[in-house]
GROMACS .gro file of C-alpha atoms in nm:
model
  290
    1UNK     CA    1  -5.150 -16.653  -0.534
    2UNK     CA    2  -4.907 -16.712  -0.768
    3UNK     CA    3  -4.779 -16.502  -1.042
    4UNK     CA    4  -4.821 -16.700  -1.382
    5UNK     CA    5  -4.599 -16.447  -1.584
    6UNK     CA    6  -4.213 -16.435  -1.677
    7UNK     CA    7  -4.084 -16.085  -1.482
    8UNK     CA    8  -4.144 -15.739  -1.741
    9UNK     CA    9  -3.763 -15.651  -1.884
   10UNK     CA   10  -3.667 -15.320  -1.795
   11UNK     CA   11  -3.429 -15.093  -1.861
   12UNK     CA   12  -3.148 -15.025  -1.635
   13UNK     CA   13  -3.323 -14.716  -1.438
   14UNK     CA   14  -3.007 -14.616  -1.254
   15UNK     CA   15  -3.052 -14.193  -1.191
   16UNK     CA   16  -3.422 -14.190  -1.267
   17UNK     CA   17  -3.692 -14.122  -0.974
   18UNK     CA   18  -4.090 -14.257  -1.014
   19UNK     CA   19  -4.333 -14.162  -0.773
   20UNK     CA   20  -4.602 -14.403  -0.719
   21UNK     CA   21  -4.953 -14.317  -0.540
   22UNK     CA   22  -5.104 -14.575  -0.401
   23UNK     CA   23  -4.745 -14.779  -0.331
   24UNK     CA   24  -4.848 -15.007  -0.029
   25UNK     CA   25  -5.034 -15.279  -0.168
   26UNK     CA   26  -5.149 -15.420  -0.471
   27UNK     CA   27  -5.051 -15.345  -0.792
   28UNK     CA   28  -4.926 -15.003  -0.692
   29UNK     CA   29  -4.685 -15.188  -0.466
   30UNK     CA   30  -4.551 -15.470  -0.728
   31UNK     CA   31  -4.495 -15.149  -0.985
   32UNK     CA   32  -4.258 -14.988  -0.700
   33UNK     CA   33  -4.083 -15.311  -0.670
   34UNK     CA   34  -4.043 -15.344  -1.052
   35UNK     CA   35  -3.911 -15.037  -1.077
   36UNK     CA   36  -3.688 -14.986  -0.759
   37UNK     CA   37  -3.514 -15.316  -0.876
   38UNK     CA   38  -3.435 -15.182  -1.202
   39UNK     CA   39  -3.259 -14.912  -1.025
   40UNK     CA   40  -3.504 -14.603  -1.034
   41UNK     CA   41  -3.514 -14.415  -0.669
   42UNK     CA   42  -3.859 -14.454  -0.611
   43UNK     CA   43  -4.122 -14.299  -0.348
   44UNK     CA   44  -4.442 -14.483  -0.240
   45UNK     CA   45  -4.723 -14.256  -0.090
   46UNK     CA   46  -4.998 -14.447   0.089
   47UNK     CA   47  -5.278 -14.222   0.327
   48UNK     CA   48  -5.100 -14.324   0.625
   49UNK     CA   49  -4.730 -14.318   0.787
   50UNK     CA   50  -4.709 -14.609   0.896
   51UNK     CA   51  -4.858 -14.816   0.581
   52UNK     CA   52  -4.597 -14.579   0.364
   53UNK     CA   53  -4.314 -14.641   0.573
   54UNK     CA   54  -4.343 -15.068   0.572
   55UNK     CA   55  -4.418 -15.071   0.176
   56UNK     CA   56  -4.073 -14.852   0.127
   57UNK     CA   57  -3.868 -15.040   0.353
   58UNK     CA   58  -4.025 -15.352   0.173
   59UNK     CA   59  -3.951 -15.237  -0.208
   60UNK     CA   60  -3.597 -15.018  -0.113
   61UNK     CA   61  -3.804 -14.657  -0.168
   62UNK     CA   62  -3.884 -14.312   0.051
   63UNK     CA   63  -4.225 -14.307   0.168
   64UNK     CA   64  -4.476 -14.037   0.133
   65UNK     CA   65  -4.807 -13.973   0.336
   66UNK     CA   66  -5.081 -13.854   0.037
   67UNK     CA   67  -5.457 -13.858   0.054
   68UNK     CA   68  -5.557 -13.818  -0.349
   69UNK     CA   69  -5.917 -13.716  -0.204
   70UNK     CA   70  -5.782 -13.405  -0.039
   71UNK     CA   71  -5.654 -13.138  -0.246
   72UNK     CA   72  -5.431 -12.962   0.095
   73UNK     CA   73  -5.264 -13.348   0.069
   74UNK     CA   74  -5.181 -13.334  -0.269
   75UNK     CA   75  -5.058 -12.994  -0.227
   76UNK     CA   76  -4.886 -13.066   0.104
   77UNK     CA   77  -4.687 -13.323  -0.125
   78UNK     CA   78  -4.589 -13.096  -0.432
   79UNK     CA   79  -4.468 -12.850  -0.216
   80UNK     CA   80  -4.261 -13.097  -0.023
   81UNK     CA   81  -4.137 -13.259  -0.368
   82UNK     CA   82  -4.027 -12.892  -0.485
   83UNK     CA   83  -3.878 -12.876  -0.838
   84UNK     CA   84  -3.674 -13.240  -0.807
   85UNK     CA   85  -3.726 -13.397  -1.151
   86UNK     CA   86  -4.000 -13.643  -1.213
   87UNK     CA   87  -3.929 -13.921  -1.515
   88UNK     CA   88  -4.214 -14.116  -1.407
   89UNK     CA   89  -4.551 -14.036  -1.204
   90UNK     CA   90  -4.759 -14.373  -1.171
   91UNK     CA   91  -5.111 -14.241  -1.044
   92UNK     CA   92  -5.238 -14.529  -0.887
   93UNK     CA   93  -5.413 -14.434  -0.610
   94UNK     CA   94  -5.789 -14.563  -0.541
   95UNK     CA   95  -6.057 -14.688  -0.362
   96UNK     CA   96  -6.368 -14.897  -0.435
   97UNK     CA   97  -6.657 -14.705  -0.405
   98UNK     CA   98  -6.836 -14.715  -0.035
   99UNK     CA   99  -7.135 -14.862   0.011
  100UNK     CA  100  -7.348 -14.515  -0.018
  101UNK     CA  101  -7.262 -14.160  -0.205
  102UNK     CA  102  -7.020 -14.033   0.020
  103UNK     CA  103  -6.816 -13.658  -0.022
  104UNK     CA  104  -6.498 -13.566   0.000
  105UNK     CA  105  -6.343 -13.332   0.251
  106UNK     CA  106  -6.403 -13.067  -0.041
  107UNK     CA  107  -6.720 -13.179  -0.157
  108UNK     CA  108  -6.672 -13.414  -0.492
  109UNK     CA  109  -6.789 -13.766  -0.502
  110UNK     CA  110  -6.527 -13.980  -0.300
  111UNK     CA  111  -6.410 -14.227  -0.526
  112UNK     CA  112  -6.356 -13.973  -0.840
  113UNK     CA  113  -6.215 -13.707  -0.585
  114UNK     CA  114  -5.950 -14.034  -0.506
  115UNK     CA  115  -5.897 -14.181  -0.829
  116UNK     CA  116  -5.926 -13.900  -1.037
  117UNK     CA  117  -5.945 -13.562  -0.929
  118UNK     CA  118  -5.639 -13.514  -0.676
  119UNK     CA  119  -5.465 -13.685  -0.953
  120UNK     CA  120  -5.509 -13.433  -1.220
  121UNK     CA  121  -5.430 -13.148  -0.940
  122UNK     CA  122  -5.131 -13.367  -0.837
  123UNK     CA  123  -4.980 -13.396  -1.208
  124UNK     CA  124  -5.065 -13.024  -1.235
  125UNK     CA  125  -4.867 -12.943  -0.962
  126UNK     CA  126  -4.544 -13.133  -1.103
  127UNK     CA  127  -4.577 -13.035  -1.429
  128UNK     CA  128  -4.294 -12.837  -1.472
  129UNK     CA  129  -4.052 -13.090  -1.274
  130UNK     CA  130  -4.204 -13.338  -1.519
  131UNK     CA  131  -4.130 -13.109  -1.849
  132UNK     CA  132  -3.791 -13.082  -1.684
  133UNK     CA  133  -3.704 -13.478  -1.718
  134UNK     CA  134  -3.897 -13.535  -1.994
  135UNK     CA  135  -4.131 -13.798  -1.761
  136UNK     CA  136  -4.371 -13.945  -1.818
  137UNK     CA  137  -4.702 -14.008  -1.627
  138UNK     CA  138  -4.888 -14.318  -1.599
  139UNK     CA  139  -5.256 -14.381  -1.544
  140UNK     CA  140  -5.438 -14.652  -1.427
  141UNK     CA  141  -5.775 -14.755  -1.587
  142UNK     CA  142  -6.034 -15.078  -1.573
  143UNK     CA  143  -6.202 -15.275  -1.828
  144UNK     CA  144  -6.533 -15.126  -1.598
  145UNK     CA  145  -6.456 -14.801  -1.759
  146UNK     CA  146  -6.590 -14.927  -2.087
  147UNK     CA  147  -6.941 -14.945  -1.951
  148UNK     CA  148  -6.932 -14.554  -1.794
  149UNK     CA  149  -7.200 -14.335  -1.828
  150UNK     CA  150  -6.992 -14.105  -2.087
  151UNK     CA  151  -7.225 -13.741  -1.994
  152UNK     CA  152  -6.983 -13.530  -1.836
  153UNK     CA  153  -7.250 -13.260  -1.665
  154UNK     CA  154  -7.298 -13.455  -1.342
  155UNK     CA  155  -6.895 -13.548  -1.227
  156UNK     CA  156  -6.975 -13.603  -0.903
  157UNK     CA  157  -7.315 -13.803  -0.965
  158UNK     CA  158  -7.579 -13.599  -0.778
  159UNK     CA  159  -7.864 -13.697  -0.968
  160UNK     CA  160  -7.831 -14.054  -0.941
  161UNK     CA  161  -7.527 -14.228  -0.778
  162UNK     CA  162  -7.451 -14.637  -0.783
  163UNK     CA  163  -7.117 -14.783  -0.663
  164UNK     CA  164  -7.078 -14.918  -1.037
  165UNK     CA  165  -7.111 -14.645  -1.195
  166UNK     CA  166  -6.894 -14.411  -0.991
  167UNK     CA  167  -6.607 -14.667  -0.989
  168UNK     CA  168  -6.651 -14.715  -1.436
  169UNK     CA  169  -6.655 -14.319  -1.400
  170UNK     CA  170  -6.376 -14.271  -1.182
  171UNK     CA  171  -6.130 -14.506  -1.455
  172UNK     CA  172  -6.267 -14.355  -1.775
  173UNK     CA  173  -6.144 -13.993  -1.586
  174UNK     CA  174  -5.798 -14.135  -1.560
  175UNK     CA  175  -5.744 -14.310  -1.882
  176UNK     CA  176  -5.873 -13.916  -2.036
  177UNK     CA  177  -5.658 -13.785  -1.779
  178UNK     CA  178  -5.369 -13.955  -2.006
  179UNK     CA  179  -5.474 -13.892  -2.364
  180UNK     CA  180  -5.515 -13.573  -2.285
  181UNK     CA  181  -5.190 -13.445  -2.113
  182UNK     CA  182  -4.995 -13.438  -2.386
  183UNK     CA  183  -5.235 -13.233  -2.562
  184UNK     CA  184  -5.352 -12.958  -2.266
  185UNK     CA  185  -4.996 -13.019  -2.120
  186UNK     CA  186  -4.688 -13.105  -2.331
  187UNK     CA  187  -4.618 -13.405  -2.101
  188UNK     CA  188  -4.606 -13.763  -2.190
  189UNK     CA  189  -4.896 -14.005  -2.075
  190UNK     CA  190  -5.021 -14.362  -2.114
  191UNK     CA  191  -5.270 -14.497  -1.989
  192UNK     CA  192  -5.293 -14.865  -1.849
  193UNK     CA  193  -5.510 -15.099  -1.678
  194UNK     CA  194  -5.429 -15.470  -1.505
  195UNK     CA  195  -5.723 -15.664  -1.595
  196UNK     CA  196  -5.853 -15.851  -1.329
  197UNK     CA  197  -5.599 -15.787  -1.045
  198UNK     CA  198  -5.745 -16.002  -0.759
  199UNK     CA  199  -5.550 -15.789  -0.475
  200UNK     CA  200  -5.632 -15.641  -0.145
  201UNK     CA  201  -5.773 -15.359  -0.324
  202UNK     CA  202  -6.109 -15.547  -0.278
  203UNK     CA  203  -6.079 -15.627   0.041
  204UNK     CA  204  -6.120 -15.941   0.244
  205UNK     CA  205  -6.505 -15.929   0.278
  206UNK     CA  206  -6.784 -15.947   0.054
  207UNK     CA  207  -6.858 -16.146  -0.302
  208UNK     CA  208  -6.438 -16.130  -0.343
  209UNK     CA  209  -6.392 -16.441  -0.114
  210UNK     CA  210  -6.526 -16.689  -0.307
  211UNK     CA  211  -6.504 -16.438  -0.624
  212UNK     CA  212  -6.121 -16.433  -0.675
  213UNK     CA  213  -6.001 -16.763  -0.561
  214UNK     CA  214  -6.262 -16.892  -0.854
  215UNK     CA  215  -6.100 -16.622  -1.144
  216UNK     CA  216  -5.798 -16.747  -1.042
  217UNK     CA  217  -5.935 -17.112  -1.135
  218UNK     CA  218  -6.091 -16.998  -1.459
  219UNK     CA  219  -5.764 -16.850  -1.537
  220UNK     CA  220  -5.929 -16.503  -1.587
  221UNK     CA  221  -5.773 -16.331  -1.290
  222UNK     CA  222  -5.398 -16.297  -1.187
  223UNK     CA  223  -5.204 -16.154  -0.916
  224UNK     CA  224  -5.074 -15.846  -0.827
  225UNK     CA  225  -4.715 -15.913  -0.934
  226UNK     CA  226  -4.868 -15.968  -1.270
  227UNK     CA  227  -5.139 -15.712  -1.288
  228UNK     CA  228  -4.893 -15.481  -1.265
  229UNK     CA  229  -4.738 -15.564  -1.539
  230UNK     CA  230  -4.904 -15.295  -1.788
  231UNK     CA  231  -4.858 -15.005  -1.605
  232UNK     CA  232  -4.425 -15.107  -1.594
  233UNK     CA  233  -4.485 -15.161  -1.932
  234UNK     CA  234  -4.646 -14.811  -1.975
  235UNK     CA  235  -4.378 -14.626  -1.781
  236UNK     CA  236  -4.062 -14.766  -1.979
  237UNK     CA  237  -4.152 -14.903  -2.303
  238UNK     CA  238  -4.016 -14.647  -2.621
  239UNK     CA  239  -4.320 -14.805  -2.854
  240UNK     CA  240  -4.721 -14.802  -2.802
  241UNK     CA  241  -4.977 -14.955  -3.000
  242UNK     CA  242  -5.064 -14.624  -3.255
  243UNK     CA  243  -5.443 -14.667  -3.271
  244UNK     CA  244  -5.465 -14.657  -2.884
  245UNK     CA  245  -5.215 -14.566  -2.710
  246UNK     CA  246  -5.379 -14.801  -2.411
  247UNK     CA  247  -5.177 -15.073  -2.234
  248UNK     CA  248  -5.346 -15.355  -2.096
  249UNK     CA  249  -5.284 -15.773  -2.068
  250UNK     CA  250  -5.345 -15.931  -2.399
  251UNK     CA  251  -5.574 -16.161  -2.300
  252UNK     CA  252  -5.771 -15.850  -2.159
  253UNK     CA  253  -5.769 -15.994  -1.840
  254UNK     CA  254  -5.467 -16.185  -1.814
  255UNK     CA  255  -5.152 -16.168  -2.002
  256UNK     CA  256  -4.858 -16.043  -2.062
  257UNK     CA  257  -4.840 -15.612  -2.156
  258UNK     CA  258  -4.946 -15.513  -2.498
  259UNK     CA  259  -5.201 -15.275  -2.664
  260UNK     CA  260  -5.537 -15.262  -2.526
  261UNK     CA  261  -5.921 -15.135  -2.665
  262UNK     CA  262  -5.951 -14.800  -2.502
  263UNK     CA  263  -6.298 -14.774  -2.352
  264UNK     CA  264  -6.583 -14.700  -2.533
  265UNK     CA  265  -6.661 -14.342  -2.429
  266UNK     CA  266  -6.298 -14.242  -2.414
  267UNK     CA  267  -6.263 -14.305  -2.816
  268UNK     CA  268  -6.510 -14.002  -2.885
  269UNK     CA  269  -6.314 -13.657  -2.893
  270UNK     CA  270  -6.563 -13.474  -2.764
  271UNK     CA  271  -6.656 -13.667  -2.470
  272UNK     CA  272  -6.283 -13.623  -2.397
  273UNK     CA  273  -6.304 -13.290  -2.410
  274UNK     CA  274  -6.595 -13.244  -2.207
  275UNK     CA  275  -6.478 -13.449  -1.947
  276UNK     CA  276  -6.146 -13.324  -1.916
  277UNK     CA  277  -6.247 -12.928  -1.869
  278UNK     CA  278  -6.499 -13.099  -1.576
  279UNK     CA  279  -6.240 -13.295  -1.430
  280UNK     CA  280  -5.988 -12.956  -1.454
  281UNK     CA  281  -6.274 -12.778  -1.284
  282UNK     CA  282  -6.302 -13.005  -1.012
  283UNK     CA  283  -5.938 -13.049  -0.957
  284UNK     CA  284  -5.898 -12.700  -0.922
  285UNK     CA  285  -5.664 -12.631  -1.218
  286UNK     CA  286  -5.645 -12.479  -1.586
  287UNK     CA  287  -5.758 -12.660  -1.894
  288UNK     CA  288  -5.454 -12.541  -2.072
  289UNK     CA  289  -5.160 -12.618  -1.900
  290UNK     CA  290  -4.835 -12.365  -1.989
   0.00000   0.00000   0.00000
């Protein structure tokens, strides 16, 4: 694949660390590179040694072994980050949703326990090293989030589970994750998505083989390099689009960074609300961050 779009400008990032989940591939990867270029010291975390340690050495960053489903990983990595500043936390890390409900080691939903849930315990757990530099954290949503089931009473989908609706759920948690940080939290957040990102984040098999070489055809998908894009954007840029907040391609799902719809359910305060004392529940944390 090749990327369609002129490199994002960024600041010189000389003295400034980011910590990316879900570095090794995809769009979690090409943000690492963006930023480790710019001069940031960066750290990629991926679930295994071996995948962290060839996406640092590939980007110039530390690696970091961190399971987002697993709250002992997530704590495992706070306690080795200790009170080091953190100017920018890109929580990337996710899966697609398996192929049947399946629970985490501590008994959430697997694909909000991954994309959601260690995240909120994770940016708990550096919040004081990111109130220290001022950071910022970075989400990472979907245009799927706009069609999530919005009721917040069922988080880890009980009743009734389907693999679309626990992915749509799992993105409209992290794009409330970010409006409501700096609210519950005192800490900086944007939320971003990379419109149709045809990476390895779909994997090789299934309706993605003849699905992304065709959006790539139809000019409504772009690569990783690109896809990325938004969430660069979302770490460095001073100035955010004031009705939303929400940075996304401009074509919504291709194009260069700029503001973005946020999804339908996340524009209602009270579904915000409700969703982020479940998610704070699940995570293990307070609403009210001091």
């Amino acid at each position: 694949m090749t990327s369609r779009l002129a490199p994002f400008p960024l600041p010189d990032l000389s003295g400034r660390s980011a910590l990316v989940t879900g570095g090794s591939s995809g769009i979690g990867l090409e943000a690492a590179r963006a930023l480790a270029a710019a001069g940031a010291s960066v750290v990629v975390t991926s679930r295994t040694q071996t995948r962290a340690a060839d996406a640092a050495a590939d980007v110039g960053a530390r690696p970091e072994v961190l399971d987002t489903s697993s709250r002992s990983s997530v704590d495992a990595l706070a306690e080795r980050w200790g009170g080091a500043p953190v100017d920018i936390l890109v929580l990337n890390a996710g899966i697609a949703p398996p192929r049947r409900r399946t629970d985490s080691v501590d008994g959430h939903e697997l694909t909000l326990a991954t994309n959601a849930l260690g995240h909120v315990r994770l940016a708990h757990a550096l919040a004081e090293p990111l109130r220290a530099a001022s950071g910022r954290v970075v989400t990472v949503g979907s245009v799927a989030a706009n069609w999530a089931d919005a009721d917040a009473s069922d988080l880890d989908l009980r009743r009734r589970w389907a693999r679309g609706q626990a992915y749509a759920r799992s993105k409209l948690a992290c794009v409330v994750t970010a409006l409501e940080l700096p609210v519950r939290a005192g800490i900086a957040a944007v939320p971003a998505h990379p419109g149709w990102a045809t990476t390895p984040f779909f994997g090789p098999g299934g309706a993605m083989r003849w699905v992304a070489p065709l959006a790539l055809a139809l000019r409504i998908g772009q690569d990783g390099r690109d896809g990325a894009q938004p969430l660069v954007a979302a770490a460095v840029a001073t100035r955010f689009p004031r009705e939303t907040g929400y940075v996304g391609p401009r074509r919504g799902l291709v194009g260069s960074p700029g503001p973005a719809s946020l999804p339908r359910p996340a524009r209602d305060a009270g579904v915000r609300a409700a969703w982020w004392a479940a998610l704070c529940d699940r995570a293990g944390v307070p609403e009210e961050w001091d």
